[in-house]
Tab-separated table of C-alpha atoms in Angstrom:
chain	number	residue	atom	x	y	z
Y	1	UNK	CA	-227.682	-174.396	-153.253
Y	2	UNK	CA	-226.676	-176.326	-150.118
Y	3	UNK	CA	-223.187	-176.790	-151.408
Y	4	UNK	CA	-222.894	-173.107	-152.259
Y	5	UNK	CA	-224.185	-172.123	-148.738
Y	6	UNK	CA	-221.725	-174.439	-147.069
Y	7	UNK	CA	-218.887	-172.817	-148.935
Y	8	UNK	CA	-220.028	-169.351	-147.816
Y	9	UNK	CA	-220.215	-170.480	-144.166
Y	10	UNK	CA	-216.716	-171.950	-144.332
Y	11	UNK	CA	-215.412	-168.700	-145.808
Y	12	UNK	CA	-217.083	-166.586	-143.065
Y	13	UNK	CA	-215.706	-168.863	-140.349
Y	14	UNK	CA	-212.219	-168.488	-141.765
Y	15	UNK	CA	-212.568	-164.696	-141.857
Y	16	UNK	CA	-213.948	-164.487	-138.317
Y	17	UNK	CA	-211.459	-166.954	-136.881
Y	18	UNK	CA	-208.300	-165.508	-138.434
Y	19	UNK	CA	-204.830	-166.628	-137.511
Y	20	UNK	CA	-202.943	-165.245	-134.472
Y	21	UNK	CA	-199.612	-163.567	-135.116
Y	22	UNK	CA	-196.953	-166.218	-135.027
Y	23	UNK	CA	-194.607	-166.076	-131.999
Y	24	UNK	CA	-190.924	-165.870	-133.092
Y	25	UNK	CA	-188.476	-168.657	-132.271
Y	26	UNK	CA	-187.492	-168.895	-128.583
Y	27	UNK	CA	-184.593	-166.666	-127.398
Y	28	UNK	CA	-181.614	-168.086	-125.419
Y	29	UNK	CA	-182.566	-169.369	-121.979
Y	30	UNK	CA	-179.593	-169.220	-119.525
Y	31	UNK	CA	-179.682	-171.814	-116.789
Y	32	UNK	CA	-180.282	-171.021	-113.131
Y	33	UNK	CA	-176.712	-172.098	-112.405
Y	34	UNK	CA	-175.311	-169.588	-114.917
Y	35	UNK	CA	-177.378	-166.753	-113.431
Y	36	UNK	CA	-176.436	-167.719	-109.852
Y	37	UNK	CA	-172.734	-167.852	-110.720
Y	38	UNK	CA	-172.928	-164.464	-112.409
Y	39	UNK	CA	-174.704	-162.956	-109.410
Y	40	UNK	CA	-172.138	-164.457	-107.028
Y	41	UNK	CA	-169.313	-162.898	-109.050
Y	42	UNK	CA	-171.039	-159.507	-108.993
Y	43	UNK	CA	-171.636	-159.787	-105.239
Y	44	UNK	CA	-167.951	-160.592	-104.709
Y	45	UNK	CA	-166.938	-157.548	-106.735
Y	46	UNK	CA	-169.397	-155.386	-104.799
Y	47	UNK	CA	-167.948	-156.636	-101.509
Y	48	UNK	CA	-164.464	-155.823	-102.770
Y	49	UNK	CA	-165.577	-152.328	-103.766
Y	50	UNK	CA	-167.057	-151.888	-100.290
Y	51	UNK	CA	-163.805	-152.965	-98.687
Y	52	UNK	CA	-161.756	-150.624	-100.860
Y	53	UNK	CA	-164.208	-147.786	-100.204
Y	54	UNK	CA	-163.728	-148.235	-96.482
Y	55	UNK	CA	-159.958	-148.305	-96.821
Y	56	UNK	CA	-160.043	-145.297	-99.136
Y	57	UNK	CA	-162.159	-143.355	-96.635
Y	58	UNK	CA	-159.598	-144.111	-93.923
Y	59	UNK	CA	-156.737	-143.186	-96.255
Y	60	UNK	CA	-158.385	-139.893	-97.197
Y	61	UNK	CA	-159.011	-139.168	-93.533
Y	62	UNK	CA	-155.348	-139.824	-92.756
Y	63	UNK	CA	-154.377	-137.700	-95.753
Y	64	UNK	CA	-156.441	-134.829	-94.374
Y	65	UNK	CA	-154.834	-135.242	-90.930
Y	66	UNK	CA	-151.389	-135.057	-92.512
Y	67	UNK	CA	-152.446	-132.037	-94.547
Y	68	UNK	CA	-153.634	-130.353	-91.355
Y	69	UNK	CA	-150.248	-131.147	-89.821
Y	70	UNK	CA	-148.515	-129.625	-92.865
Y	71	UNK	CA	-150.634	-126.490	-92.486
Y	72	UNK	CA	-149.773	-126.244	-88.789
Y	73	UNK	CA	-146.047	-126.818	-89.382
Y	74	UNK	CA	-146.117	-124.311	-92.233
Y	75	UNK	CA	-147.510	-121.643	-89.902
Y	76	UNK	CA	-144.831	-122.475	-87.308
Y	77	UNK	CA	-142.183	-122.086	-90.010
Y	78	UNK	CA	-143.653	-118.723	-90.968
Y	79	UNK	CA	-143.588	-117.666	-87.310
Y	80	UNK	CA	-139.940	-118.734	-87.040
Y	81	UNK	CA	-139.084	-116.669	-90.122
Y	82	UNK	CA	-140.790	-113.609	-88.641
Y	83	UNK	CA	-138.969	-114.102	-85.324
Y	84	UNK	CA	-135.640	-114.416	-87.127
Y	85	UNK	CA	-136.230	-111.207	-89.089
Y	86	UNK	CA	-137.014	-109.407	-85.820
Y	87	UNK	CA	-133.883	-110.806	-84.159
Y	88	UNK	CA	-131.716	-109.757	-87.121
Y	89	UNK	CA	-133.103	-106.208	-86.922
Y	90	UNK	CA	-132.443	-106.055	-83.169
Y	91	UNK	CA	-128.908	-107.390	-83.637
Y	92	UNK	CA	-128.193	-104.810	-86.340
Y	93	UNK	CA	-129.447	-102.014	-84.070
Y	94	UNK	CA	-127.273	-103.351	-81.229
Y	95	UNK	CA	-124.217	-103.428	-83.511
Y	96	UNK	CA	-124.840	-99.815	-84.532
Y	97	UNK	CA	-125.220	-98.777	-80.883
Y	98	UNK	CA	-122.071	-100.676	-79.871
Y	99	UNK	CA	-120.066	-99.087	-82.673
Y	100	UNK	CA	-121.208	-95.588	-81.637
Y	101	UNK	CA	-120.337	-96.298	-77.990
Y	102	UNK	CA	-116.916	-97.589	-79.059
Y	103	UNK	CA	-116.224	-94.416	-81.024
Y	104	UNK	CA	-117.318	-92.286	-78.053
Y	105	UNK	CA	-115.118	-94.266	-75.661
Y	106	UNK	CA	-112.111	-94.029	-77.992
Y	107	UNK	CA	-112.575	-90.254	-78.336
Y	108	UNK	CA	-112.788	-89.843	-74.556
Y	109	UNK	CA	-109.646	-91.913	-74.067
Y	110	UNK	CA	-107.778	-89.823	-76.616
Y	111	UNK	CA	-108.890	-86.607	-74.889
Y	112	UNK	CA	-107.712	-87.915	-71.508
Y	113	UNK	CA	-104.314	-88.807	-72.967
Y	114	UNK	CA	-103.998	-85.374	-74.561
Y	115	UNK	CA	-104.911	-83.584	-71.308
Y	116	UNK	CA	-102.582	-85.793	-69.326
Y	117	UNK	CA	-99.729	-85.078	-71.757
Y	118	UNK	CA	-100.297	-81.311	-71.533
Y	119	UNK	CA	-100.460	-81.484	-67.739
Y	120	UNK	CA	-97.268	-83.506	-67.592
Y	121	UNK	CA	-95.492	-80.933	-69.755
Y	122	UNK	CA	-96.785	-78.138	-67.540
Y	123	UNK	CA	-95.626	-79.911	-64.400
Y	124	UNK	CA	-92.229	-80.689	-65.914
Y	125	UNK	CA	-91.694	-77.066	-66.908
Y	126	UNK	CA	-92.719	-75.849	-63.450
Y	127	UNK	CA	-90.335	-78.277	-61.830
Y	128	UNK	CA	-87.511	-77.183	-64.072
Y	129	UNK	CA	-88.104	-73.521	-63.057
Y	130	UNK	CA	-88.374	-74.381	-59.369
Y	131	UNK	CA	-92.019	-73.424	-59.068
Y	132	UNK	CA	-95.329	-75.246	-58.943
Y	133	UNK	CA	-97.122	-72.417	-60.684
Y	134	UNK	CA	-95.464	-72.363	-64.075
Y	135	UNK	CA	-92.441	-71.442	-66.133
Y	136	UNK	CA	-90.239	-68.661	-64.721
Y	137	UNK	CA	-90.205	-67.100	-68.161
Y	138	UNK	CA	-93.825	-66.164	-67.640
Y	139	UNK	CA	-92.737	-63.573	-65.056
Y	140	UNK	CA	-90.135	-61.890	-67.258
Y	141	UNK	CA	-91.260	-58.520	-68.516
Y	142	UNK	CA	-93.600	-57.721	-65.621
Y	143	UNK	CA	-93.880	-53.900	-65.336
Y	144	UNK	CA	-94.926	-53.703	-61.726
Y	145	UNK	CA	-95.699	-55.791	-58.649
Y	146	UNK	CA	-99.376	-55.748	-59.651
Y	147	UNK	CA	-98.544	-57.099	-63.097
Y	148	UNK	CA	-96.360	-59.788	-61.519
Y	149	UNK	CA	-99.226	-60.816	-59.219
Y	150	UNK	CA	-101.661	-60.923	-62.144
Y	151	UNK	CA	-99.393	-63.231	-64.111
Y	152	UNK	CA	-99.005	-65.540	-61.125
Y	153	UNK	CA	-102.778	-65.743	-60.724
Y	154	UNK	CA	-103.195	-66.473	-64.436
Y	155	UNK	CA	-100.754	-69.387	-64.320
Y	156	UNK	CA	-102.445	-70.766	-61.243
Y	157	UNK	CA	-105.850	-70.548	-63.017
Y	158	UNK	CA	-104.444	-72.282	-66.098
Y	159	UNK	CA	-103.087	-75.054	-63.903
Y	160	UNK	CA	-106.462	-75.505	-62.099
Y	161	UNK	CA	-108.348	-75.426	-65.410
Y	162	UNK	CA	-106.125	-78.141	-66.830
Y	163	UNK	CA	-106.690	-80.310	-63.776
Y	164	UNK	CA	-110.463	-79.732	-63.905
Y	165	UNK	CA	-110.554	-80.543	-67.618
Y	166	UNK	CA	-108.589	-83.716	-66.984
Y	167	UNK	CA	-111.074	-84.737	-64.293
Y	168	UNK	CA	-114.064	-84.066	-66.589
Y	169	UNK	CA	-112.542	-85.957	-69.486
Y	170	UNK	CA	-111.743	-88.844	-67.159
Y	171	UNK	CA	-115.357	-88.895	-66.018
Y	172	UNK	CA	-116.526	-88.782	-69.642
Y	173	UNK	CA	-114.210	-91.654	-70.416
Y	174	UNK	CA	-115.791	-93.683	-67.608
Y	175	UNK	CA	-119.250	-92.917	-68.913
Y	176	UNK	CA	-118.248	-93.856	-72.443
Y	177	UNK	CA	-116.643	-97.064	-71.194
Y	178	UNK	CA	-119.859	-97.952	-69.368
Y	179	UNK	CA	-121.884	-97.256	-72.514
Y	180	UNK	CA	-119.472	-99.375	-74.521
Y	181	UNK	CA	-119.769	-102.221	-72.021
Y	182	UNK	CA	-123.594	-102.047	-72.037
Y	183	UNK	CA	-123.697	-101.888	-75.820
Y	184	UNK	CA	-121.404	-104.901	-76.131
Y	185	UNK	CA	-123.583	-106.809	-73.646
Y	186	UNK	CA	-126.716	-105.894	-75.626
Y	187	UNK	CA	-124.981	-106.943	-78.838
Y	188	UNK	CA	-124.014	-110.289	-77.379
Y	189	UNK	CA	-127.559	-110.837	-76.147
Y	190	UNK	CA	-129.068	-109.916	-79.507
Y	191	UNK	CA	-126.608	-112.144	-81.366
Y	192	UNK	CA	-127.508	-115.054	-79.094
Y	193	UNK	CA	-131.162	-114.280	-79.760
Y	194	UNK	CA	-130.510	-114.211	-83.486
Y	195	UNK	CA	-128.691	-117.540	-83.337
Y	196	UNK	CA	-131.570	-119.097	-81.384
Y	197	UNK	CA	-134.097	-117.713	-83.859
Y	198	UNK	CA	-132.048	-119.020	-86.779
Y	199	UNK	CA	-131.897	-122.466	-85.171
Y	200	UNK	CA	-135.655	-122.370	-84.505
Y	201	UNK	CA	-136.220	-121.481	-88.168
Y	202	UNK	CA	-134.138	-124.455	-89.292
Y	203	UNK	CA	-135.985	-126.803	-86.939
Y	204	UNK	CA	-139.376	-125.474	-88.032
Y	205	UNK	CA	-138.513	-125.782	-91.714
Y	206	UNK	CA	-137.213	-129.315	-91.176
Y	207	UNK	CA	-140.437	-130.221	-89.360
Y	208	UNK	CA	-142.424	-128.719	-92.206
Y	209	UNK	CA	-140.457	-130.760	-94.745
Y	210	UNK	CA	-141.005	-133.952	-92.739
Y	211	UNK	CA	-144.733	-133.213	-92.701
Y	212	UNK	CA	-144.726	-132.518	-96.447
Y	213	UNK	CA	-142.880	-135.781	-97.134
Y	214	UNK	CA	-145.336	-137.761	-95.000
Y	215	UNK	CA	-148.250	-136.095	-96.759
Y	216	UNK	CA	-146.755	-136.853	-100.185
Y	217	UNK	CA	-146.253	-140.505	-99.291
Y	218	UNK	CA	-149.832	-140.779	-98.026
Y	219	UNK	CA	-151.098	-139.006	-101.133
Y	220	UNK	CA	-149.320	-141.571	-103.332
Y	221	UNK	CA	-150.750	-144.453	-101.301
Y	222	UNK	CA	-154.216	-142.913	-101.455
Y	223	UNK	CA	-153.933	-142.408	-105.205
Y	224	UNK	CA	-152.894	-146.057	-105.653
Y	225	UNK	CA	-155.822	-147.176	-103.517
Y	226	UNK	CA	-158.172	-144.983	-105.551
Y	227	UNK	CA	-156.806	-146.558	-108.730
Y	228	UNK	CA	-157.447	-150.064	-107.332
Y	229	UNK	CA	-160.960	-149.048	-106.348
Y	230	UNK	CA	-161.646	-147.619	-109.791
Y	231	UNK	CA	-160.435	-150.840	-111.429
Y	232	UNK	CA	-162.619	-153.023	-109.219
Y	233	UNK	CA	-165.582	-150.722	-109.806
Y	234	UNK	CA	-165.111	-151.222	-113.536
Y	235	UNK	CA	-165.007	-154.973	-112.957
Y	236	UNK	CA	-168.154	-154.668	-110.842
Y	237	UNK	CA	-169.910	-152.746	-113.591
Y	238	UNK	CA	-168.908	-155.448	-116.069
Y	239	UNK	CA	-170.093	-158.210	-113.732
Y	240	UNK	CA	-173.376	-156.455	-113.102
Y	241	UNK	CA	-173.727	-156.002	-116.838
Y	242	UNK	CA	-173.251	-159.727	-117.298
Y	243	UNK	CA	-175.884	-160.438	-114.645
Y	244	UNK	CA	-178.247	-157.970	-116.271
Y	245	UNK	CA	-177.620	-159.597	-119.641
Y	246	UNK	CA	-178.409	-163.088	-118.363
Y	247	UNK	CA	-181.411	-161.862	-116.434
Y	248	UNK	CA	-182.612	-159.992	-119.508
Y	249	UNK	CA	-182.280	-163.177	-121.560
Y	250	UNK	CA	-184.225	-165.086	-118.923
Y	251	UNK	CA	-186.875	-162.360	-118.873
Y	252	UNK	CA	-187.133	-162.442	-122.661
Y	253	UNK	CA	-187.448	-166.210	-122.578
Y	254	UNK	CA	-190.171	-166.000	-119.921
Y	255	UNK	CA	-191.976	-163.394	-121.991
Y	256	UNK	CA	-191.670	-165.658	-125.039
Y	257	UNK	CA	-193.060	-168.578	-123.044
Y	258	UNK	CA	-195.973	-166.470	-121.871
Y	259	UNK	CA	-196.590	-165.175	-125.385
Y	260	UNK	CA	-196.492	-168.736	-126.730
Y	261	UNK	CA	-198.970	-169.854	-124.076
Y	262	UNK	CA	-201.317	-167.007	-124.908
Y	263	UNK	CA	-200.984	-167.789	-128.596
Y	264	UNK	CA	-201.915	-171.426	-128.037
Y	265	UNK	CA	-204.863	-170.488	-125.842
Y	266	UNK	CA	-206.053	-167.883	-128.332
Y	267	UNK	CA	-205.829	-170.290	-131.208
Y	268	UNK	CA	-207.787	-172.870	-129.200
Y	269	UNK	CA	-210.499	-170.358	-128.339
Y	270	UNK	CA	-210.755	-169.173	-131.929
Y	271	UNK	CA	-210.942	-172.718	-133.125
Y	272	UNK	CA	-213.781	-173.399	-130.655
Y	273	UNK	CA	-215.810	-170.280	-131.370
Y	274	UNK	CA	-214.920	-167.781	-134.072
Y	275	UNK	CA	-217.423	-165.242	-132.824
Y	276	UNK	CA	-215.850	-165.116	-129.353
Y	277	UNK	CA	-212.358	-164.603	-130.781
Y	278	UNK	CA	-212.637	-160.852	-130.929
Y	279	UNK	CA	-211.215	-159.574	-127.698
Y	280	UNK	CA	-213.039	-156.716	-126.030
Y	281	UNK	CA	-211.081	-153.464	-126.154
Y	282	UNK	CA	-209.319	-152.873	-122.897
Y	283	UNK	CA	-209.923	-149.723	-120.929
Y	284	UNK	CA	-206.931	-147.482	-120.978
Y	285	UNK	CA	-204.799	-147.733	-117.879
Y	286	UNK	CA	-205.413	-144.901	-115.478
Y	287	UNK	CA	-202.774	-142.255	-115.689
Y	288	UNK	CA	-200.722	-141.834	-112.577
Y	289	UNK	CA	-200.399	-138.263	-111.403
Y	290	UNK	CA	-196.999	-136.777	-112.003
Y	291	UNK	CA	-195.421	-135.686	-108.772
Y	292	UNK	CA	-194.498	-132.048	-108.809
Y	293	UNK	CA	-190.798	-131.371	-108.428
Y	294	UNK	CA	-189.933	-129.678	-105.173
Y	295	UNK	CA	-189.636	-125.949	-105.595
Y	296	UNK	CA	-186.179	-124.565	-104.901
Y	297	UNK	CA	-185.872	-123.103	-101.455
Y	298	UNK	CA	-185.885	-119.356	-101.361
Y	299	UNK	CA	-184.410	-118.990	-97.880
Y	300	UNK	CA	-180.966	-117.560	-97.167
Y	301	UNK	CA	-179.466	-120.858	-96.004
Y	302	UNK	CA	-180.346	-122.518	-99.302
Y	303	UNK	CA	-178.874	-119.534	-101.144
Y	304	UNK	CA	-175.574	-120.016	-99.301
Y	305	UNK	CA	-175.562	-123.774	-100.000
Y	306	UNK	CA	-176.417	-123.287	-103.674
Y	307	UNK	CA	-173.613	-120.735	-104.155
Y	308	UNK	CA	-171.070	-123.101	-102.578
Y	309	UNK	CA	-172.275	-126.115	-104.582
Y	310	UNK	CA	-172.135	-124.103	-107.806
Y	311	UNK	CA	-168.334	-123.896	-107.349
Y	312	UNK	CA	-167.765	-127.660	-107.398
Y	313	UNK	CA	-164.801	-128.468	-109.592
Y	314	UNK	CA	-163.150	-125.048	-109.177
Y	315	UNK	CA	-159.423	-125.456	-108.438
Y	316	UNK	CA	-158.047	-124.914	-104.922
Y	317	UNK	CA	-155.776	-121.860	-104.592
Y	318	UNK	CA	-154.324	-120.962	-101.193
Y	319	UNK	CA	-155.400	-117.424	-100.306
Y	320	UNK	CA	-157.824	-117.401	-103.259
Y	321	UNK	CA	-161.467	-116.324	-103.355
Y	322	UNK	CA	-163.434	-113.365	-102.038
Y	323	UNK	CA	-167.044	-112.191	-101.715
Y	324	UNK	CA	-167.408	-112.005	-105.486
Y	325	UNK	CA	-165.849	-115.268	-106.692
Y	326	UNK	CA	-162.537	-117.072	-107.245
Y	327	UNK	CA	-159.272	-115.094	-107.390
Y	328	UNK	CA	-155.550	-115.753	-107.824
Y	329	UNK	CA	-153.952	-117.511	-104.867
Y	330	UNK	CA	-150.987	-116.065	-102.933
Y	331	UNK	CA	-147.509	-117.351	-102.100
Y	332	UNK	CA	-146.990	-119.168	-98.805
Y	333	UNK	CA	-143.308	-120.049	-99.145
Y	334	UNK	CA	-144.076	-123.774	-98.897
Y	335	UNK	CA	-146.679	-126.314	-99.965
Y	336	UNK	CA	-149.006	-123.951	-101.832
Y	337	UNK	CA	-146.068	-122.561	-103.815
Y	338	UNK	CA	-144.992	-126.088	-104.780
Y	339	UNK	CA	-148.437	-126.554	-106.347
Y	340	UNK	CA	-148.254	-123.151	-108.055
Y	341	UNK	CA	-151.365	-121.880	-106.228
Y	342	UNK	CA	-150.279	-118.268	-106.782
Y	343	UNK	CA	-150.734	-118.850	-110.530
Y	344	UNK	CA	-154.213	-120.384	-110.173
Y	345	UNK	CA	-157.629	-118.747	-109.934
Y	346	UNK	CA	-159.704	-120.531	-107.330
Y	347	UNK	CA	-160.724	-120.758	-103.678
Y	348	UNK	CA	-159.178	-121.810	-100.405
Y	349	UNK	CA	-161.449	-123.026	-97.593
Y	350	UNK	CA	-162.247	-119.644	-96.051
Y	351	UNK	CA	-162.440	-117.958	-99.458
Y	352	UNK	CA	-165.225	-120.382	-100.455
Y	353	UNK	CA	-167.134	-119.480	-97.280
Y	354	UNK	CA	-166.727	-115.762	-98.069
Y	355	UNK	CA	-168.294	-116.252	-101.493
Y	356	UNK	CA	-171.102	-118.552	-100.302
Y	357	UNK	CA	-172.313	-116.328	-97.456
Y	358	UNK	CA	-171.974	-113.097	-99.443
Y	359	UNK	CA	-175.007	-114.313	-101.415
Y	360	UNK	CA	-177.052	-113.959	-98.223
Y	361	UNK	CA	-175.601	-110.539	-97.373
Y	362	UNK	CA	-173.043	-111.843	-94.840
Y	363	UNK	CA	-169.480	-110.696	-95.546
Y	364	UNK	CA	-166.978	-112.903	-93.717
Y	365	UNK	CA	-163.231	-112.198	-93.238
Y	366	UNK	CA	-160.681	-114.291	-95.155
Y	367	UNK	CA	-159.428	-116.368	-92.209
Y	368	UNK	CA	-161.114	-119.465	-90.804
Y	369	UNK	CA	-160.117	-118.572	-87.226
Y	370	UNK	CA	-162.068	-115.295	-87.489
Y	371	UNK	CA	-164.956	-117.042	-89.259
Y	372	UNK	CA	-165.216	-119.457	-86.323
Y	373	UNK	CA	-166.152	-116.481	-84.110
Y	374	UNK	CA	-168.480	-114.830	-86.631
Y	375	UNK	CA	-171.750	-116.368	-85.372
Y	376	UNK	CA	-173.469	-118.474	-82.721
Y	377	UNK	CA	-171.709	-121.570	-81.385
Y	378	UNK	CA	-173.862	-124.707	-81.744
Y	379	UNK	CA	-172.857	-128.172	-80.431
Y	380	UNK	CA	-171.584	-130.457	-83.166
Y	381	UNK	CA	-174.392	-132.944	-82.431
Y	382	UNK	CA	-176.966	-130.267	-83.344
Y	383	UNK	CA	-175.414	-129.015	-86.588
Y	384	UNK	CA	-177.804	-128.213	-89.414
Y	385	UNK	CA	-177.430	-127.405	-93.131
Y	386	UNK	CA	-175.765	-124.017	-93.595
Y	387	UNK	CA	-173.572	-124.299	-90.465
Y	388	UNK	CA	-169.803	-123.881	-90.803
Y	389	UNK	CA	-167.655	-126.784	-89.514
Y	390	UNK	CA	-164.110	-126.110	-88.272
Y	391	UNK	CA	-160.916	-128.021	-87.553
Y	392	UNK	CA	-157.748	-127.182	-85.628
Y	393	UNK	CA	-157.039	-124.886	-82.663
Y	394	UNK	CA	-159.481	-121.984	-82.687
Y	395	UNK	CA	-160.846	-123.192	-86.013
Y	396	UNK	CA	-157.682	-121.958	-87.704
Y	397	UNK	CA	-156.834	-125.061	-89.746
Y	398	UNK	CA	-159.856	-125.663	-92.018
Y	399	UNK	CA	-163.530	-124.761	-92.548
Y	400	UNK	CA	-166.330	-126.403	-94.571
Y	401	UNK	CA	-170.087	-125.893	-95.091
Y	402	UNK	CA	-172.457	-128.562	-93.748
Y	403	UNK	CA	-175.038	-129.811	-96.264
Y	404	UNK	CA	-176.922	-132.316	-94.106
Y	405	UNK	CA	-176.935	-136.094	-94.127
Y	406	UNK	CA	-173.344	-136.255	-92.893
Y	407	UNK	CA	-172.035	-134.444	-95.999
Y	408	UNK	CA	-170.243	-131.138	-96.495
Y	409	UNK	CA	-168.857	-128.975	-99.307
Y	410	UNK	CA	-165.270	-127.724	-99.012
Y	411	UNK	CA	-162.186	-126.394	-100.766
Y	412	UNK	CA	-159.895	-129.065	-99.269
Y	413	UNK	CA	-156.224	-128.507	-100.120
Y	414	UNK	CA	-153.668	-127.648	-102.806
Y	415	UNK	CA	-153.955	-129.917	-105.820
Y	416	UNK	CA	-157.669	-130.605	-105.226
Y	417	UNK	CA	-160.928	-128.930	-106.279
Y	418	UNK	CA	-164.061	-127.752	-104.497
Y	419	UNK	CA	-166.001	-130.939	-103.718
Y	420	UNK	CA	-168.664	-132.657	-101.611
Y	421	UNK	CA	-167.217	-134.933	-98.909
Y	422	UNK	CA	-168.359	-136.907	-95.872
Y	423	UNK	CA	-167.798	-134.987	-92.623
Y	424	UNK	CA	-164.394	-135.874	-91.143
Y	425	UNK	CA	-164.343	-136.028	-87.357
Y	426	UNK	CA	-160.589	-136.225	-86.755
Y	427	UNK	CA	-159.443	-132.917	-85.221
Y	428	UNK	CA	-162.913	-131.382	-85.607
Y	429	UNK	CA	-164.002	-128.561	-83.273
Y	430	UNK	CA	-166.806	-129.467	-80.787
Y	431	UNK	CA	-168.945	-126.560	-82.007
Y	432	UNK	CA	-170.117	-125.389	-85.398
Y	433	UNK	CA	-170.774	-121.734	-86.201
Y	434	UNK	CA	-174.302	-120.712	-87.225
Y	435	UNK	CA	-174.476	-117.350	-88.984
Y	436	UNK	CA	-178.032	-117.467	-90.421
């Protein structure tokens, strides 16, 4: 009986004690030196990314300055073209006027010559007949002294009329000559004006081309810098991945060590007292309240911001966009045409503002200079989300929408898309415009 009881007790002890789940073999355990070296490499890559980010920010700022200069030079070239067209029209009108005056002067000269010739013939005939009145043959056939007197008076009247007509034609010739002289002077002046306008057009177009070339060179340099930054960022991601991998291995090893320690302690406790081996059930961890997501703002400013942000990635098109969305761009005879903006459906800077503010019932004109004067002027240091930021004289170069935190949304330039950017302070106006 005793032997049988002992066997039962041994069996119960074995059942109560049990065997803890075996801990798997230890995972790799990287050394502290390996982890430190990996972290140092990642830190070096991060520093390099920071350096390139700073240089890229400067390059993009310079690129924007050059783009602003291109825009300004493009407008000057457009002005020169308009001035030249006006000068050509004035010169053409002056040529027409000069030609008419020349015809009038030539006709007057011909009339004077004809009158002078007739008068000379009359005088010659009178001289040949020994009279200053007219040909003697005019008196032949007179029927009476009264008839003779009448014929003499008629010849005298004809002579006076010829002289008077000669005087009038001479005066007309002088007037025509004066008109011809004035017309030729006006023509010369208009031609000089046309030549000056043509030269100004050439200079303006050359300046525009210089600006475009400088912008293109800066764009290439910026693109190369962006490529370098992207490459280093990929290297940084790889380095951080390596650090994370080593740290994960270390964490797994530490967890294995802790699990092994707990296993040894548990086995020791179970070996000491089988009844105490059963661990008390743990109370469930208190659930943390889930923070409610912030409700979207229903105010008009947020509506404007949301409409602008919803257009991120839409292509830039010079002259594109209205109150209802993106539209085809228009020709500008320069940079925008070289990018084919007139074939694209998108926004330019002021077109994006038109669309954004139309959502709040504000319908802005499609020109940043007019938009600058469409609301209250607020000092730049006090700008708030929803304010419009401007660059260039009178705000006529560029406009963007301030988002807060030093960031803005804009349709920047041909070849780009609507995007979020840090606020650029080069050439910025000292006031923002607050519409809402």
